[in-house]
PDB file of C-alpha atoms in Angstrom:
ATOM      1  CA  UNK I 175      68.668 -20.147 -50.943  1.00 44.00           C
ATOM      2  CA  UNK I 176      65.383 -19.394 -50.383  1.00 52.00           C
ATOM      3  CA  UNK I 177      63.471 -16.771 -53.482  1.00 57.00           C
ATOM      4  CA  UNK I 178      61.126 -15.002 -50.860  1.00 79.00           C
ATOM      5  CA  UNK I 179      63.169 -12.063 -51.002  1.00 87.00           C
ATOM      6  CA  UNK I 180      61.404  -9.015 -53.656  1.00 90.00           C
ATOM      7  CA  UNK I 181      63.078  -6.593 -55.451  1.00 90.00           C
ATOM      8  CA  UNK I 182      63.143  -4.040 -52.653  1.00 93.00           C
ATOM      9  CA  UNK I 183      65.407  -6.433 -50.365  1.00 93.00           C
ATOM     10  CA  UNK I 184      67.699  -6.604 -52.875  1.00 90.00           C
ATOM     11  CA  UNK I 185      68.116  -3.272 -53.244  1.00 92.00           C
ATOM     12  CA  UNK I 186      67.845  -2.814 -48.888  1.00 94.00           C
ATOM     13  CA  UNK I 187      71.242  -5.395 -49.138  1.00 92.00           C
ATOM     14  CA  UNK I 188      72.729  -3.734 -52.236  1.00 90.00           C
ATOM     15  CA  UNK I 189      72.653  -0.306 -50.202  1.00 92.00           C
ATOM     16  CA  UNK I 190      74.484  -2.297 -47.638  1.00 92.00           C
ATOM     17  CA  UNK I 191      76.969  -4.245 -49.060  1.00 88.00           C
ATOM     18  CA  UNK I 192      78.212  -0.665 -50.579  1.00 87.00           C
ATOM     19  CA  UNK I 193      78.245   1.361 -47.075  1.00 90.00           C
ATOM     20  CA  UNK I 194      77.382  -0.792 -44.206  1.00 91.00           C
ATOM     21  CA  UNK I 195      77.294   2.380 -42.219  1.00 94.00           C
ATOM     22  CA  UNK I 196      73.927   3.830 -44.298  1.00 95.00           C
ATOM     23  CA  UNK I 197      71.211   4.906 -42.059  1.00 96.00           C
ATOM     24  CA  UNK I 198      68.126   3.258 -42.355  1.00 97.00           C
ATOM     25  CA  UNK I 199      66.585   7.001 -43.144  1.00 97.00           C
ATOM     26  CA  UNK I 200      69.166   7.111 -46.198  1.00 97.00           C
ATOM     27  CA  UNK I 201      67.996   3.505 -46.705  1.00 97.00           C
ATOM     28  CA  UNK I 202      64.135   4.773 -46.720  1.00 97.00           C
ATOM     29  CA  UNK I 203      64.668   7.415 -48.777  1.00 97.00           C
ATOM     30  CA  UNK I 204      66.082   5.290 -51.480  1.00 96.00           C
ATOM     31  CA  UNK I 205      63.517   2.673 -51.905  1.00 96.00           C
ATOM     32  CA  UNK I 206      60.551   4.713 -50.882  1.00 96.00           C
ATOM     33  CA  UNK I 207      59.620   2.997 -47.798  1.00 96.00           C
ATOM     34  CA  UNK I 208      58.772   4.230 -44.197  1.00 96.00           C
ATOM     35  CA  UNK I 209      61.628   3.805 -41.535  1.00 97.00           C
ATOM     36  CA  UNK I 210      59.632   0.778 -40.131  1.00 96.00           C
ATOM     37  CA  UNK I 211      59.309  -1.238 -42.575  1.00 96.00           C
ATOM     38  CA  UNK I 212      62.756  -1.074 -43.647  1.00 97.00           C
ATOM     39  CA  UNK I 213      64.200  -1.744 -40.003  1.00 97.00           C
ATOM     40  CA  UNK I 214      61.553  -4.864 -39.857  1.00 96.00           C
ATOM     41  CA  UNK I 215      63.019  -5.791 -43.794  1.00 96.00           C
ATOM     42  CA  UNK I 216      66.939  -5.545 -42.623  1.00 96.00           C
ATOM     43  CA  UNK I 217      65.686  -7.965 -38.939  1.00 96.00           C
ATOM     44  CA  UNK I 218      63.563 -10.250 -41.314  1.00 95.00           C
ATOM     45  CA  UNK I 219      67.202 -10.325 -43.480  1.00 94.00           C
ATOM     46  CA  UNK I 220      69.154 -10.432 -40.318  1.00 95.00           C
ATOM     47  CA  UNK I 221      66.805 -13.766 -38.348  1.00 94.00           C
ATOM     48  CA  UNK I 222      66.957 -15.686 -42.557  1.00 93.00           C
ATOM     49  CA  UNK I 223      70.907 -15.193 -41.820  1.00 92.00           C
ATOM     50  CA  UNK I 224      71.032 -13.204 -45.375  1.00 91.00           C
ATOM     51  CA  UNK I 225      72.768 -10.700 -43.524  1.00 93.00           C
ATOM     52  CA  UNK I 226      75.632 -12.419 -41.362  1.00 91.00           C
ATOM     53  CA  UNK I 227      77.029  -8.834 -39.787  1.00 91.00           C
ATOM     54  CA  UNK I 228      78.234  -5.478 -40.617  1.00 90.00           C
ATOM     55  CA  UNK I 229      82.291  -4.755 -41.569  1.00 86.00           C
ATOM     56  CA  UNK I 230      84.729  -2.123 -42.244  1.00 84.00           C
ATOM     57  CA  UNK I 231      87.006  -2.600 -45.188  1.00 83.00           C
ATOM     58  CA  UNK I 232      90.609  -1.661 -45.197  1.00 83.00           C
ATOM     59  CA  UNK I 233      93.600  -0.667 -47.654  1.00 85.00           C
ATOM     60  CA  UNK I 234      96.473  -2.785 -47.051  1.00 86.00           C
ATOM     61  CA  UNK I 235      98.729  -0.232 -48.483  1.00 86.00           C
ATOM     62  CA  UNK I 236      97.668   2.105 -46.130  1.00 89.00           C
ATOM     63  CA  UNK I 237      97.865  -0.342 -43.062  1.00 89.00           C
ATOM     64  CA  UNK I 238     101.887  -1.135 -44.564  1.00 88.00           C
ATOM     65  CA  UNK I 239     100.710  -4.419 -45.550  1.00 90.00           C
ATOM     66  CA  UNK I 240     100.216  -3.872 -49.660  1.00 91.00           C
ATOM     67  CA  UNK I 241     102.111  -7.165 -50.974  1.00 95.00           C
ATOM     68  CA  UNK I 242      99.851  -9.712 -51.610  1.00 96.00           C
ATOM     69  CA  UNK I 243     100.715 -13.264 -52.119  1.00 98.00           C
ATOM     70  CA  UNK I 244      98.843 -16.556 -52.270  1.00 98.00           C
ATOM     71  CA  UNK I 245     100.286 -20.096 -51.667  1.00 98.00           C
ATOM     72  CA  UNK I 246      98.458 -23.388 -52.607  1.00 98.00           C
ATOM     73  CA  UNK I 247     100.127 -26.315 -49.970  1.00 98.00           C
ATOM     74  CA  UNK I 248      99.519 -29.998 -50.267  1.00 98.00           C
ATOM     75  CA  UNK I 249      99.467 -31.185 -46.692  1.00 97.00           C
ATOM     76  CA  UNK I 250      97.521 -34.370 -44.777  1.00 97.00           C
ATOM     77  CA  UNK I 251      98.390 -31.977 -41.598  1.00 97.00           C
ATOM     78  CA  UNK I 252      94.545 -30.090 -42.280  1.00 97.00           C
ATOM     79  CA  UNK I 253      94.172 -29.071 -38.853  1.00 98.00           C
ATOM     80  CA  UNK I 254      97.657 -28.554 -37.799  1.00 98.00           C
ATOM     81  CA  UNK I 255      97.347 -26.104 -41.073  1.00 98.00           C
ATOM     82  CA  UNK I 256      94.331 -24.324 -40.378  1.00 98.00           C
ATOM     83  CA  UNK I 257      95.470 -23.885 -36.595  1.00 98.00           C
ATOM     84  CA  UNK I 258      98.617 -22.598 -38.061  1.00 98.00           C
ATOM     85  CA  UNK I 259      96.577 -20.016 -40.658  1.00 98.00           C
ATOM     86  CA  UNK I 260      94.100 -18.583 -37.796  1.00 98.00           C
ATOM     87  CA  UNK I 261      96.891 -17.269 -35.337  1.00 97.00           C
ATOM     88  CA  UNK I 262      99.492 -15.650 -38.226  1.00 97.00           C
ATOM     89  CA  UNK I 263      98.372 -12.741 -38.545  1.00 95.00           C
ATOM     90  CA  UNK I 264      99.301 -12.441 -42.332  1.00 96.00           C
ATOM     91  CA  UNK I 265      96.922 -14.492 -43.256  1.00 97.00           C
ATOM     92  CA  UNK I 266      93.418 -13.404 -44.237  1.00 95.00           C
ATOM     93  CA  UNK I 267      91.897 -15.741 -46.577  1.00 96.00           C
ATOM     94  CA  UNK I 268      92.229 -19.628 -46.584  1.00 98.00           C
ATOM     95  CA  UNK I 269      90.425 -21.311 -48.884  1.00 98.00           C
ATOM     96  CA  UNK I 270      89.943 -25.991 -49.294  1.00 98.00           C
ATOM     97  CA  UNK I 271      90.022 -26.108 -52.731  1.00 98.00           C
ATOM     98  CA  UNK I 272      90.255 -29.296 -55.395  1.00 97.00           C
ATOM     99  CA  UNK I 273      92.966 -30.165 -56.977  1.00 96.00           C
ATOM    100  CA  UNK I 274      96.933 -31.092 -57.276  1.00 96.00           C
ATOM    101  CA  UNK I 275      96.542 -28.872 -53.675  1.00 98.00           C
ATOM    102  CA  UNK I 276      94.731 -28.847 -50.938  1.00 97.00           C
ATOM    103  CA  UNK I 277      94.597 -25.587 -49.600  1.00 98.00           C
ATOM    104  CA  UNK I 278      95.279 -21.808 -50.883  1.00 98.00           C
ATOM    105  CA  UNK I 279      96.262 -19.203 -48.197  1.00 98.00           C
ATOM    106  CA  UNK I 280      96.090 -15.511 -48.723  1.00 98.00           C
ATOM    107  CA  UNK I 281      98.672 -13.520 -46.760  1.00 97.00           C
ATOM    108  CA  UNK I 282      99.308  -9.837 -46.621  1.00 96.00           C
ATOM    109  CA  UNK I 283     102.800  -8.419 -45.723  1.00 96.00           C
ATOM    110  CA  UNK I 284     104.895  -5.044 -46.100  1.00 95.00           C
ATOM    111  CA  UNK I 285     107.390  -6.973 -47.883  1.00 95.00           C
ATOM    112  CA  UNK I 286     108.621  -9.815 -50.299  1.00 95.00           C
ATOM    113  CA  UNK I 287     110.639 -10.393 -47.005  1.00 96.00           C
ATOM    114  CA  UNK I 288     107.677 -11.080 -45.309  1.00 96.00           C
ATOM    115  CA  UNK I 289     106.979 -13.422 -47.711  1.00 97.00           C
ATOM    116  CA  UNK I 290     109.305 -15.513 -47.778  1.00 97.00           C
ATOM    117  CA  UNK I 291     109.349 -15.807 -43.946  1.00 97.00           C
ATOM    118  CA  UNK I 292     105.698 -16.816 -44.611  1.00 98.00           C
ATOM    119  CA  UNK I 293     107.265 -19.928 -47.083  1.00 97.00           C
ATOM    120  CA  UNK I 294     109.726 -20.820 -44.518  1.00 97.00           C
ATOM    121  CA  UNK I 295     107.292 -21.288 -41.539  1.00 97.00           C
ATOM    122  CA  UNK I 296     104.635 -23.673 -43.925  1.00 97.00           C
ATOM    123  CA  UNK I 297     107.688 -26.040 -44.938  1.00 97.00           C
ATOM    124  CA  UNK I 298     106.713 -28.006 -42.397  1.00 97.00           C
ATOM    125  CA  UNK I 299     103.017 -28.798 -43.247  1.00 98.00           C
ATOM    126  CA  UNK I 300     104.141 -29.938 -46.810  1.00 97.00           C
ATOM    127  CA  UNK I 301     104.937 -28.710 -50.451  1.00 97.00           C
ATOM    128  CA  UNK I 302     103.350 -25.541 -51.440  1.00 97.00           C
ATOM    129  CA  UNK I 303     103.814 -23.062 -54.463  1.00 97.00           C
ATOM    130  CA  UNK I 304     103.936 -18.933 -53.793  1.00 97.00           C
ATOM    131  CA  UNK I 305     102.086 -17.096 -56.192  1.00 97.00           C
ATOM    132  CA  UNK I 306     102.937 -12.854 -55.814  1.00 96.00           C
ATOM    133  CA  UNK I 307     100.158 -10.859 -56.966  1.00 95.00           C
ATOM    134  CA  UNK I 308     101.477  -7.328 -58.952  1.00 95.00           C
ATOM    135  CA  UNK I 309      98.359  -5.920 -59.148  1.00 92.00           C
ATOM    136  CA  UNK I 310      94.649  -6.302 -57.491  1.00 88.00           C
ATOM    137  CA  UNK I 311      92.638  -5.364 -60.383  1.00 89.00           C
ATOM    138  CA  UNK I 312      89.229  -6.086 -58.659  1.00 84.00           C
ATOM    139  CA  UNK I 313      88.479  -6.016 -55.199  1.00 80.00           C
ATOM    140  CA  UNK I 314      85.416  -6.670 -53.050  1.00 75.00           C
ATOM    141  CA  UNK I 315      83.308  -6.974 -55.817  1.00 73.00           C
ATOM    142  CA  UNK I 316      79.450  -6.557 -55.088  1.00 70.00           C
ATOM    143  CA  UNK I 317      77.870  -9.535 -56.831  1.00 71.00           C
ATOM    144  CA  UNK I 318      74.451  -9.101 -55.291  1.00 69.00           C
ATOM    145  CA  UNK I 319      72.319  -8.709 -58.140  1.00 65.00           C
ATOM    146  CA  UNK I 320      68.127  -9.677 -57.912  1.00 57.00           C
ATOM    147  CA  UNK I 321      67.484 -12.843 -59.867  1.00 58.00           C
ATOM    148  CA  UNK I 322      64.652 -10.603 -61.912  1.00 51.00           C
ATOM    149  CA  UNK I 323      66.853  -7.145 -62.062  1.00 51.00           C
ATOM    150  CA  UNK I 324      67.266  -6.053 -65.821  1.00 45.00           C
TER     151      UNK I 324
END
């Protein structure tokens, strides 16, 4: 990536990353910079691709989907796989990764049920291994940081 971005961009996409929905007033006011030239900063961010679009996050729990579980499937079916992964609608992460595997899927269900019906419909594409997680301990981390911050 590019270093023409300054301090204050970093801070314009920090502001974002933490609450998408801040108004570019709220934005102004925090790095001391007219309306203007903070809407032409976020478009300049917007045309480099920096900023790829705006999202809502969501608890699982909440939603009745709070077991998380990842799998990591060898398979030389790749695209019968990742046609499987877009349209189950447990899935939200898959990752090609190195390795003994080829592939890590992240699923969330309401249940270790779930789970295991999960297992039962990837038998197909090839051996995989089901890891349960107990416990997200860190989640959506911000790791913008400017290359010159302190």
């Amino acid at each position: 990536m590019e270093h023409w971005m300054d301090e204050t961009d970093y801070h314009i996409l920090d502001l974002l990353q933490q609450n998408a929905r801040i108004s570019i007033s709220q934005i102004s006011k925090e790095v001391s910079m007219s309306q203007p030239s903070v809407r032409e900063r976020i478009k300049r961010l917007e045309e480099k691709d920096i900023i790829s679009g705006y999202t809502a996050t969501f608890r699982h729990q909440a939603l009745g989907r709070g077991t998380t579980a990842f799998f990591l499937i060898k398979t030389e079916q790749c695209q019968a796989l990742v046609d499987f992964c877009e349209r189950n609608p447990v899935v939200t992460d898959m990752f090609r990764i190195s390795g003994e595997y080829n592939y890590m899927i992240k699923i969330q269900t309401a249940s270790i049920e779930e789970i295991g019906q999960f297992q039962d419909s990837i038998i197909k594409f090839g051996p995989s291994k089901s890891l349960i997680s107990l416990k997200n301990l860190i989640e959506n981390r911000i790791l913008l940081q400017a290359p010159f911050s302190k």
